[in-house]
Amino acid sequence: MVFRLFSTYKNIPRVCVVGAGPAGFYAAMHLTKKLENVHIDIIEKLPVPFGLVRYGVAPDHPEVKNVINQFTKLAQQDNVNFYGNITLGKDISLLQLREHYDAVLLTYGAEEDKTLGIENEDANNVLAARNFVGWYNGHPRDRNLKVDLSGHTAAILGQGNVALDVARILLSPLDVLKKTDITDYALQAIASSKIKELYLVGRRGPLNVAFTIKELREQIKLENCATIWRKNDFVAVADAVNSLPRPRKRLTELMLKSLNENDNAVSDNQKVFKPIFYRSPKKFLVNSDRHLQGIELTCNTLIGDKIEEQTCVPTEDSEILNCSLAFRSIGYKSIQVDKDLPLNSNGVVINENGRVTSTDVSNLAKLYVAGWLGTGPVGVILHTMGNAFQVAKLICEDLKKQGNYNKGGFLEVKSIINERTPVIDWSGWEKIDKYETEEGKKLGKPREKIAYVEKMIQVALS
Ligand code: FAD
Ligand code: NAP
């Protein structure tokens, strides 16, 4: 065995990428372009690739998912392998990977979400937007989420693009959703949803929203949905517009335009989208069954002279928002999946431009990090791509310096992994893909995702 490894693999660097999301694929793409000879193994926890492109991006944004075509071409190259259903920290350790590769790049993303840390956050019907997104997108982890849409009013806490995705999915006409790859069970639940009124709660003001203009425009234009702003939230905002940087200026102008067009009239068949500002969640209010009844919100005020530089501070005042469903949408968070991995208090792997230098040991592969695990959970796919390219460039430089390679790569890893863990390779994913597309066709949609790991494995190995 040792002889075979040395003779076969001599002088081909072997890189292990952990996580088959955009960061992993883009980094692998850069490595294959820039290194004449390289062998890349992409190890992924789920039997299926693409990370948040599959399980985060909203079903009604199919154009965003076109990156999958590039990733697929890459995975079909001879020197790139996809190995699904392998979890770092469970099936294999970081140390083991570093023993058997010349470089290890971690791109396993941000799998958890931030919490508010307030009373009754664990009540029924207080959901993490992350889980709700996973639910409508068919993530096996969220398949059985209890989503109760029987109430009239819901609230989303946080004003980022994830919050707007959640709002749009809840308020979109069914005819639009039907044609997407939203899971059938989510479609059925949304079809009988009674939600008419949806609040989008921000702790700061209109000049501080985290969502972007395209997503807001989409929301405002939704058929059969009125957008109602509170005029008081916009005091002095119009005066500040001209001094804002361009993207923020255009976004603020859109909000003001919508505010001014708004006559607060809502017809019977319309749903209502209500962004509100300067309110921080203080406590979830529950009944004796721990069912959500409302949210107590602290009223914030602004301090500072220039409106665009003002900060929010809490006042003594609070108000009650009555609602029977709430989504926490205040950002994602990475987790430490292996004891040897240094994360800071924000859940980001401690790194210098992608190099995890604190873990350098002469006989082990160098360790790198890219994507949300290294940058924090911010940025669209384009940002993630830029970061992945930059980190891959460093890996190329380091590997060229190293010069000599004789690691066993996946042959060694395979012998470590428990035999009961079936490894799903690219041809296995292709079978799942085909199955899902065919199931989708029967329902008049692009695909119907398999939402169970066991079923994915069964199809992949069939
Ligand atoms: P991820 O995409 O999360 O990939 C990480 C991968 O690692 C996953 O496949 C995961 O299963 C795997 N993994 C996790 N743990 C392990 C482990 N222990 N072992 C092995 N593998 C593991 N950007 C846009 O440009 N347009 C959009 O419309 C858009 N919509 C979004 C919607 C939502 C809800 C969210 C949260 C983000 C959205 N983004 C969008 C941002 C985009 O998804 C991110 O920029 C990008 O996915 C980050 O890539 P990543 O590779 O770092 O992480
Ligand atoms: P985000 O953009 O960071 O937004 C988080 C929101 O939560 C902000 O409004 C923030 O307010 C608020 N918040 C944070 N902590 C809070 C607290 N303790 N109490 C109350 N509010 C709090 O995060 P995200 O929405 O999860 O999105 C993550 C990334 O994915 C972003 O870069 C986003 O653009 C991207 N994404 C893109 C798309 C798309 O392109 N269509 C879709 C989804 C996601 P403050 O500003 O006051 O902190």
Coordinates of C-alpha atoms and ligand atoms in Angstrom, one line a residue:
M1 CA 0.0 0.0 0.0
V2 CA 2.7 2.5 1.0
F3 CA 4.7 1.7 -2.1
R4 CA 1.6 2.2 -4.3
L5 CA 0.8 5.5 -2.8
F6 CA 4.4 6.8 -3.2
S7 CA 4.8 5.7 -6.7
T8 CA 1.3 6.7 -8.0
Y9 CA 0.9 10.0 -6.2
K10 CA 4.4 11.4 -6.1
N11 CA 4.6 15.0 -6.9
I12 CA 0.9 15.6 -7.3
P13 CA -0.3 17.9 -4.6
R14 CA -3.5 16.7 -2.9
V15 CA -5.9 19.3 -1.6
C16 CA -8.9 18.6 0.6
V17 CA -11.7 21.1 0.6
V18 CA -14.3 20.6 3.4
G19 CA -17.7 21.9 2.4
A20 CA -19.3 21.9 -1.1
G21 CA -20.8 25.4 -1.0
P22 CA -19.8 28.3 -3.2
A23 CA -16.5 28.9 -1.3
G24 CA -15.4 25.3 -1.7
F25 CA -16.2 25.1 -5.4
Y26 CA -14.8 28.5 -6.3
A27 CA -11.5 27.8 -4.5
A28 CA -11.3 24.4 -6.2
M29 CA -11.9 26.2 -9.6
H30 CA -9.0 28.6 -9.0
L31 CA -6.7 25.8 -7.9
T32 CA -7.4 23.7 -11.0
K33 CA -6.8 26.7 -13.2
K34 CA -3.6 27.9 -11.6
L35 CA -1.8 24.6 -10.8
E36 CA -0.7 22.4 -13.7
N37 CA -1.1 19.3 -11.6
V38 CA -3.4 19.1 -8.6
H39 CA -5.9 16.6 -7.2
I40 CA -8.8 18.0 -5.2
D41 CA -11.2 16.1 -3.0
I42 CA -14.3 18.0 -1.8
I43 CA -15.7 16.5 1.3
E44 CA -19.3 17.4 2.2
K45 CA -21.6 16.6 5.2
L46 CA -24.7 16.1 3.1
P47 CA -25.0 13.5 0.2
V48 CA -25.7 16.5 -2.0
P49 CA -23.5 19.5 -3.1
F50 CA -24.0 23.3 -3.3
G51 CA -24.5 24.4 0.3
L52 CA -26.7 27.5 0.6
V53 CA -27.1 27.7 -3.2
R54 CA -29.4 24.7 -2.8
Y55 CA -30.6 25.3 0.8
G56 CA -30.5 29.1 1.3
V57 CA -31.1 31.0 -2.0
A58 CA -34.9 31.6 -2.3
P59 CA -36.8 29.2 -4.6
D60 CA -38.1 32.2 -6.6
H61 CA -34.5 33.3 -7.5
P62 CA -33.6 30.5 -9.9
E63 CA -31.2 32.7 -11.8
V64 CA -28.9 32.9 -8.8
K65 CA -28.7 29.1 -8.8
N66 CA -27.1 29.1 -12.3
V67 CA -23.7 29.0 -10.6
I68 CA -24.5 25.3 -10.1
N69 CA -23.7 24.8 -13.9
Q70 CA -20.1 26.1 -13.3
F71 CA -19.7 24.0 -10.2
T72 CA -21.0 20.9 -12.1
K73 CA -18.4 21.3 -14.9
L74 CA -15.7 21.5 -12.3
A75 CA -16.8 18.4 -10.5
Q76 CA -16.8 16.5 -13.7
Q77 CA -13.1 17.1 -14.2
D78 CA -10.9 14.1 -13.6
N79 CA -8.8 15.7 -11.0
V80 CA -11.8 16.9 -8.8
N81 CA -13.8 14.5 -6.7
F82 CA -16.9 15.1 -4.6
Y83 CA -17.4 12.9 -1.6
G84 CA -20.7 13.5 0.1
N85 CA -22.1 12.2 3.4
I86 CA -18.9 12.8 5.3
T87 CA -18.9 15.1 8.2
L88 CA -15.8 16.7 9.5
G89 CA -15.7 16.3 13.3
K90 CA -17.8 13.2 13.2
D91 CA -16.6 10.8 10.4
I92 CA -13.1 12.2 10.2
S93 CA -11.0 14.6 12.3
L94 CA -9.1 17.6 11.2
L95 CA -5.9 16.0 12.3
Q96 CA -6.6 13.0 10.1
L97 CA -7.2 15.2 7.1
R98 CA -4.1 17.1 7.7
E99 CA -2.1 13.9 7.9
H100 CA -3.2 12.7 4.5
Y101 CA -3.3 15.9 2.3
D102 CA -0.8 18.6 1.3
A103 CA -3.3 21.3 2.1
V104 CA -6.7 21.4 3.8
L105 CA -9.2 24.2 3.1
L106 CA -12.2 24.6 5.3
T107 CA -15.3 26.1 3.8
Y108 CA -18.0 24.6 5.9
G109 CA -20.0 27.8 6.2
A110 CA -22.2 29.0 9.1
E111 CA -24.6 26.3 10.1
E112 CA -26.2 27.9 13.2
D113 CA -27.9 31.2 13.7
K114 CA -27.5 34.0 16.3
T115 CA -30.0 34.2 19.1
L116 CA -31.5 37.2 20.8
G117 CA -31.0 35.9 24.4
I118 CA -34.3 37.2 25.6
E119 CA -37.1 35.7 27.6
N120 CA -39.3 33.0 26.0
E121 CA -37.2 32.7 22.9
D122 CA -37.8 29.0 22.9
A123 CA -41.6 29.4 22.8
N124 CA -43.8 27.7 20.3
N125 CA -44.0 29.7 17.1
V126 CA -40.7 31.6 17.6
L127 CA -38.7 30.3 14.7
A128 CA -35.2 30.9 13.4
A129 CA -35.4 32.3 9.9
R130 CA -32.5 29.9 9.2
N131 CA -34.7 26.9 10.0
F132 CA -37.7 28.3 8.1
V133 CA -35.5 28.8 5.0
G134 CA -34.2 25.3 5.4
W135 CA -37.8 24.0 5.7
Y136 CA -39.1 25.6 2.5
N137 CA -35.9 24.6 0.7
G138 CA -36.0 21.0 1.8
H139 CA -33.0 20.8 4.1
P140 CA -33.2 17.4 5.9
R141 CA -32.4 19.1 9.2
D142 CA -35.5 21.3 8.9
R143 CA -37.9 18.9 7.2
N144 CA -40.0 18.4 10.3
L145 CA -40.0 22.0 11.5
K146 CA -43.4 22.9 13.1
V147 CA -44.6 25.9 11.1
D148 CA -48.0 27.2 12.2
L149 CA -49.4 29.7 9.7
S150 CA -52.9 29.8 11.2
G151 CA -52.6 33.2 12.8
H152 CA -53.3 36.6 11.2
T153 CA -50.1 38.5 12.2
A154 CA -46.5 37.5 12.1
A155 CA -43.3 39.4 12.7
I156 CA -39.7 39.1 11.4
L157 CA -37.0 40.4 13.7
G158 CA -34.1 41.8 11.7
Q159 CA -34.0 43.7 8.5
G160 CA -31.5 41.9 6.3
N161 CA -31.9 40.1 3.0
V162 CA -32.8 36.8 4.7
A163 CA -35.6 38.6 6.5
L164 CA -36.9 39.8 3.1
D165 CA -36.6 36.3 1.6
V166 CA -38.8 35.0 4.4
A167 CA -41.3 37.9 4.0
R168 CA -41.5 37.3 0.2
I169 CA -42.1 33.6 0.5
L170 CA -44.9 34.2 3.1
L171 CA -46.5 37.0 1.1
S172 CA -46.1 35.9 -2.6
P173 CA -49.0 34.7 -4.6
L174 CA -49.2 30.9 -4.7
D175 CA -49.1 30.9 -8.5
V176 CA -45.6 32.3 -8.4
L177 CA -44.3 29.8 -5.8
K178 CA -45.9 26.8 -7.5
K179 CA -43.5 27.1 -10.4
T180 CA -40.4 27.1 -8.3
D181 CA -38.4 24.3 -6.6
I182 CA -40.0 25.2 -3.2
T183 CA -40.8 21.9 -1.4
D184 CA -44.3 20.6 -2.0
Y185 CA -45.0 20.3 1.8
A186 CA -44.1 24.0 2.2
L187 CA -46.2 25.0 -0.7
Q188 CA -49.2 23.1 0.8
A189 CA -48.7 24.8 4.2
I190 CA -48.3 28.3 2.6
A191 CA -51.5 27.6 0.5
S192 CA -53.5 27.4 3.6
S193 CA -51.7 30.2 5.4
K194 CA -53.9 32.8 7.2
I195 CA -51.2 35.3 7.6
K196 CA -52.4 38.7 6.4
E197 CA -50.1 41.1 8.1
L198 CA -46.3 40.8 8.4
Y199 CA -44.1 43.2 10.4
L200 CA -40.4 43.6 9.6
V201 CA -38.8 44.9 12.8
G202 CA -35.5 46.9 12.8
R203 CA -33.7 48.1 15.9
R204 CA -32.2 51.0 14.0
G205 CA -33.6 53.4 11.4
P206 CA -34.3 53.5 7.7
L207 CA -30.8 54.6 6.9
N208 CA -29.4 51.4 8.6
V209 CA -31.4 48.6 7.0
A210 CA -29.2 45.6 5.9
F211 CA -31.4 44.6 3.0
T212 CA -30.5 45.7 -0.6
I213 CA -32.5 47.6 -3.2
K214 CA -33.3 44.8 -5.6
E215 CA -34.8 42.7 -2.8
L216 CA -36.8 45.6 -1.4
R217 CA -38.1 46.5 -4.9
E218 CA -39.3 42.9 -5.4
Q219 CA -41.1 43.0 -2.0
I220 CA -42.8 46.3 -2.7
K221 CA -44.0 45.1 -6.1
L222 CA -45.6 41.9 -4.9
E223 CA -49.0 41.4 -6.3
N224 CA -51.8 41.7 -3.8
C225 CA -49.6 43.0 -1.1
A226 CA -49.5 46.5 0.3
T227 CA -46.5 48.0 1.9
I228 CA -47.2 50.3 4.8
W229 CA -44.5 52.3 6.5
R230 CA -44.8 54.5 9.6
K231 CA -44.3 58.1 8.7
N232 CA -42.7 59.0 12.0
D233 CA -39.9 56.6 11.4
F234 CA -38.8 58.8 8.5
V235 CA -38.4 62.1 10.3
A236 CA -35.3 64.0 8.8
V237 CA -34.5 61.0 6.5
A238 CA -35.3 62.9 3.3
D239 CA -32.9 65.7 4.3
A240 CA -30.0 63.2 4.7
V241 CA -30.5 61.5 1.3
N242 CA -28.2 63.6 -0.8
S243 CA -25.2 63.1 1.5
L244 CA -25.5 59.3 1.4
P245 CA -23.2 57.0 -0.6
R246 CA -24.8 55.9 -3.9
P247 CA -26.2 52.5 -3.1
R248 CA -27.6 53.6 0.3
K249 CA -29.0 56.8 -1.4
R250 CA -30.9 54.8 -4.0
L251 CA -32.2 52.4 -1.4
T252 CA -33.4 55.2 0.8
E253 CA -35.0 57.0 -2.1
L254 CA -37.0 53.9 -2.9
M255 CA -38.2 53.7 0.7
L256 CA -39.2 57.3 0.6
K257 CA -41.0 56.9 -2.7
S258 CA -42.9 54.0 -1.4
L259 CA -43.8 55.9 1.8
N260 CA -45.1 58.8 -0.2
E261 CA -47.1 56.7 -2.6
N262 CA -48.6 55.0 0.3
D263 CA -52.2 56.0 1.3
N264 CA -52.5 53.2 3.8
A265 CA -55.5 51.8 2.0
V266 CA -55.7 48.0 2.0
S267 CA -58.3 46.1 0.1
D268 CA -59.9 42.9 1.5
N269 CA -57.9 40.5 -0.6
Q270 CA -54.5 42.2 0.0
K271 CA -51.8 41.2 2.5
V272 CA -49.8 43.8 4.3
F273 CA -46.1 44.2 4.7
K274 CA -45.2 46.6 7.5
P275 CA -41.6 47.6 8.1
I276 CA -41.1 49.3 11.5
F277 CA -38.0 50.9 12.9
Y278 CA -36.3 51.8 16.2
R279 CA -37.6 48.8 18.0
S280 CA -35.6 46.0 19.8
P281 CA -37.2 42.8 20.9
K282 CA -37.3 42.7 24.7
K283 CA -39.4 39.7 25.5
F284 CA -41.7 37.2 23.8
L285 CA -45.1 37.0 25.4
V286 CA -46.7 33.6 25.7
N287 CA -49.9 32.0 27.0
S288 CA -50.0 29.0 29.4
D289 CA -49.3 26.6 26.6
R290 CA -46.1 28.6 25.7
H291 CA -47.7 29.7 22.5
L292 CA -46.6 33.1 21.2
Q293 CA -49.1 35.9 21.8
G294 CA -46.9 38.9 21.1
I295 CA -43.5 40.6 21.4
E296 CA -42.6 43.3 23.9
L297 CA -40.4 45.8 22.0
T298 CA -38.1 48.4 23.5
C299 CA -38.4 51.8 21.8
N300 CA -35.0 53.1 20.8
T301 CA -34.0 56.6 20.1
L302 CA -31.2 58.1 18.1
I303 CA -28.3 60.1 19.5
G304 CA -25.7 62.1 17.6
D305 CA -26.0 65.2 15.3
K306 CA -25.6 63.9 11.8
I307 CA -28.5 61.6 11.0
E308 CA -26.4 59.1 9.0
E309 CA -24.0 58.8 11.9
Q310 CA -26.5 58.6 14.8
T311 CA -26.6 55.5 17.0
C312 CA -29.6 53.9 18.7
V313 CA -30.0 53.7 22.4
P314 CA -32.9 52.1 24.3
T315 CA -35.5 54.4 26.1
E316 CA -37.7 53.5 29.0
D317 CA -40.6 53.1 26.6
S318 CA -41.8 49.9 25.2
E319 CA -44.7 48.7 23.1
I320 CA -46.5 45.4 22.4
L321 CA -46.7 43.9 19.0
N322 CA -49.5 41.3 18.9
C323 CA -48.5 38.4 16.7
S324 CA -48.8 34.6 16.8
L325 CA -45.6 33.8 14.8
A326 CA -42.2 35.3 15.0
F327 CA -39.0 34.7 13.0
R328 CA -35.6 35.6 14.4
S329 CA -33.5 36.8 11.4
I330 CA -30.5 38.4 12.9
G331 CA -27.7 36.5 11.2
Y332 CA -26.0 33.2 11.0
K333 CA -23.1 31.8 13.0
S334 CA -20.3 29.1 12.4
I335 CA -19.6 26.4 14.8
Q336 CA -16.5 24.6 16.0
V337 CA -16.8 21.1 14.5
D338 CA -13.3 19.9 15.6
K339 CA -11.5 20.6 18.8
D340 CA -8.3 21.6 17.0
L341 CA -10.0 24.5 15.2
P342 CA -9.5 28.0 16.6
L343 CA -12.7 30.1 16.4
N344 CA -13.1 33.6 17.8
S345 CA -16.1 34.7 19.9
N346 CA -18.0 35.7 16.7
G347 CA -17.7 32.1 15.4
V348 CA -15.1 32.9 12.8
V349 CA -12.0 30.7 12.3
I350 CA -9.0 32.9 13.3
N351 CA -7.1 33.5 10.2
E352 CA -4.7 35.8 8.3
N353 CA -6.2 36.4 4.8
G354 CA -7.3 32.7 4.8
R355 CA -4.2 31.1 6.4
V356 CA -4.9 29.5 9.8
T357 CA -1.3 30.0 10.9
S358 CA -1.8 29.2 14.6
T359 CA -2.2 25.5 13.7
D360 CA 1.0 25.2 11.6
V361 CA 3.0 22.0 12.4
S362 CA 5.8 20.9 10.2
N363 CA 4.6 17.4 9.3
L364 CA 0.9 18.3 8.9
A365 CA -0.8 19.9 5.9
K366 CA -1.2 23.7 6.1
L367 CA -4.7 24.8 7.1
Y368 CA -6.8 27.4 5.3
V369 CA -10.3 28.8 5.6
A370 CA -12.6 30.6 3.0
G371 CA -16.2 31.6 2.7
W372 CA -18.5 32.4 5.5
L373 CA -16.4 30.3 8.0
G374 CA -13.5 32.7 7.5
T375 CA -15.2 36.0 6.7
G376 CA -18.2 35.8 9.0
P377 CA -21.8 35.2 7.7
V378 CA -22.0 38.2 5.4
G379 CA -21.9 38.8 1.7
V380 CA -23.5 37.4 -1.4
I381 CA -22.1 34.6 -3.6
L382 CA -20.0 37.1 -5.6
H383 CA -18.2 38.2 -2.4
T384 CA -17.7 34.6 -1.3
M385 CA -16.2 33.9 -4.8
G386 CA -13.8 36.8 -4.4
N387 CA -12.7 35.6 -1.0
A388 CA -12.3 31.9 -2.2
F389 CA -10.2 33.0 -5.2
Q390 CA -7.9 35.0 -2.9
V391 CA -7.4 32.2 -0.4
A392 CA -6.9 29.7 -3.3
K393 CA -4.1 32.0 -4.6
L394 CA -2.3 31.7 -1.3
I395 CA -2.7 27.9 -1.4
C396 CA -1.1 27.8 -4.8
E397 CA 1.8 29.9 -3.6
D398 CA 2.4 27.7 -0.6
L399 CA 2.1 24.5 -2.6
K400 CA 4.6 25.7 -5.2
K401 CA 7.0 26.5 -2.4
Q402 CA 6.5 23.0 -0.9
G403 CA 7.6 21.3 -4.1
N404 CA 7.4 17.7 -2.9
Y405 CA 4.1 15.8 -2.4
N406 CA 3.5 12.2 -1.3
K407 CA 0.3 12.1 0.6
G408 CA -2.4 9.4 0.2
G409 CA -5.4 11.6 0.1
F410 CA -8.8 10.0 -0.1
L411 CA -7.5 6.4 -0.2
E412 CA -6.3 6.9 3.3
V413 CA -9.4 8.8 4.4
K414 CA -11.7 6.1 3.1
S415 CA -9.9 3.5 5.2
I416 CA -10.6 5.7 8.3
I417 CA -14.2 6.3 7.7
N418 CA -16.6 4.0 9.3
E419 CA -17.7 1.3 6.8
R420 CA -21.3 2.0 7.7
T421 CA -21.1 5.5 6.3
P422 CA -21.8 5.3 2.6
V423 CA -19.8 7.8 0.6
I424 CA -21.8 9.5 -2.1
D425 CA -19.7 10.5 -5.1
W426 CA -20.6 12.8 -8.0
S427 CA -22.4 10.0 -10.0
G428 CA -24.5 9.4 -6.9
W429 CA -25.4 13.1 -6.8
E430 CA -26.3 12.9 -10.5
K431 CA -28.8 10.1 -9.7
I432 CA -30.4 12.3 -7.0
D433 CA -30.5 15.2 -9.3
K434 CA -32.2 13.2 -12.0
Y435 CA -34.7 11.7 -9.6
E436 CA -35.5 15.2 -8.2
T437 CA -36.0 16.7 -11.6
E438 CA -38.3 13.9 -12.7
E439 CA -40.3 14.2 -9.5
G440 CA -40.5 17.9 -10.1
K441 CA -41.8 17.4 -13.7
K442 CA -44.8 15.4 -12.4
L443 CA -45.7 18.5 -10.3
G444 CA -44.9 21.1 -13.0
K445 CA -41.9 22.5 -11.3
P446 CA -38.1 22.4 -11.9
R447 CA -37.4 19.8 -9.1
E448 CA -38.9 18.3 -6.0
K449 CA -36.1 17.9 -3.5
I450 CA -35.6 14.8 -1.5
A451 CA -35.7 16.0 2.1
Y452 CA -34.4 12.8 3.8
V453 CA -30.8 11.8 3.9
E454 CA -31.7 8.1 3.9
K455 CA -33.7 8.5 0.8
M456 CA -30.9 10.5 -0.9
I457 CA -28.5 7.7 -0.1
Q458 CA -30.9 5.1 -1.4
V459 CA -31.4 6.9 -4.7
A460 CA -27.6 7.6 -5.0
L461 CA -26.7 4.0 -4.5
S462 CA -29.5 2.5 -6.7
Ligands
FAD1 P1 -22.2 27.4 2.4 O1 -23.0 27.8 1.2 O2 -23.0 27.4 3.7 O3 -21.5 26.0 2.2 C1 -21.0 25.3 3.3 C2 -21.1 23.8 3.0 O4 -20.4 23.1 4.0 C3 -22.5 23.2 3.0 O5 -22.7 22.4 1.9 C4 -22.6 22.4 4.3 O6 -23.5 21.3 4.2 C5 -21.1 21.9 4.4 N1 -20.8 21.5 5.8 C6 -21.2 22.1 7.0 N2 -20.6 21.5 8.0 C7 -19.8 20.5 7.5 C8 -18.9 19.5 8.1 N3 -18.8 19.4 9.5 N4 -18.3 18.7 7.3 C9 -18.4 18.8 5.9 N5 -19.2 19.7 5.3 C10 -19.9 20.5 6.1 N6 -26.2 35.1 -2.1 C11 -26.5 35.6 -3.4 O7 -25.6 36.0 -4.1 N7 -27.8 35.6 -3.8 C12 -28.9 35.1 -3.0 O8 -30.0 35.2 -3.5 C13 -28.5 34.6 -1.7 N8 -29.5 34.2 -0.9 C14 -29.2 33.7 0.3 C15 -30.2 33.2 1.1 C16 -30.0 32.8 2.4 C17 -31.1 32.3 3.3 C18 -28.6 32.9 2.9 C19 -28.3 32.4 4.3 C20 -27.6 33.3 2.1 C21 -27.9 33.8 0.8 N9 -26.9 34.2 0.0 C22 -27.2 34.7 -1.3 C23 -25.5 34.2 0.4 C24 -24.7 33.0 -0.1 O9 -25.5 31.9 0.1 C25 -23.4 32.9 0.6 O10 -22.5 33.9 0.2 C26 -22.6 31.6 0.3 O11 -23.5 30.4 0.3 C27 -21.5 31.3 1.3 O12 -20.8 30.1 0.9 P2 -20.0 29.1 1.8 O13 -19.4 28.2 0.9 O14 -19.1 29.9 2.7 O15 -21.0 28.4 2.7
NAP2 P1 -27.5 40.6 7.8 O1 -27.5 41.2 6.5 O2 -26.3 40.8 8.7 O3 -28.8 41.3 8.6 C1 -29.0 41.0 10.0 C2 -30.1 41.9 10.5 O4 -30.3 41.6 11.9 C3 -29.7 43.4 10.5 O5 -30.9 44.2 10.3 C4 -29.3 43.6 12.0 O6 -29.5 45.0 12.5 C5 -30.2 42.7 12.7 N1 -29.8 42.3 14.0 C6 -28.6 41.8 14.4 N2 -28.5 41.5 15.7 C7 -29.7 42.0 16.2 C8 -30.3 42.0 17.5 N3 -29.6 41.5 18.6 N4 -31.5 42.5 17.7 C9 -32.2 43.0 16.6 N5 -31.7 43.0 15.4 C10 -30.5 42.5 15.2 O7 -27.8 39.0 7.9 P2 -28.7 38.1 6.9 O8 -30.0 38.7 6.6 O9 -28.7 36.8 7.7 O10 -27.9 37.9 5.6 C11 -26.6 37.4 5.6 C12 -25.9 37.7 4.2 O11 -26.5 36.9 3.2 C13 -26.0 39.1 3.8 O12 -24.8 39.5 3.3 C14 -27.1 39.1 2.8 O13 -27.0 40.2 1.8 C15 -26.9 37.8 2.1 N6 -28.1 37.4 1.5 C16 -28.4 37.8 0.2 C17 -29.6 37.6 -0.4 C18 -29.8 38.1 -1.8 O14 -28.9 38.5 -2.4 N7 -31.0 38.1 -2.2 C19 -30.6 36.8 0.3 C20 -30.3 36.4 1.6 C21 -29.1 36.7 2.2 P3 -28.2 45.9 12.7 O15 -27.8 46.4 11.3 O16 -28.7 47.0 13.6 O17 -27.1 45.1 13.3

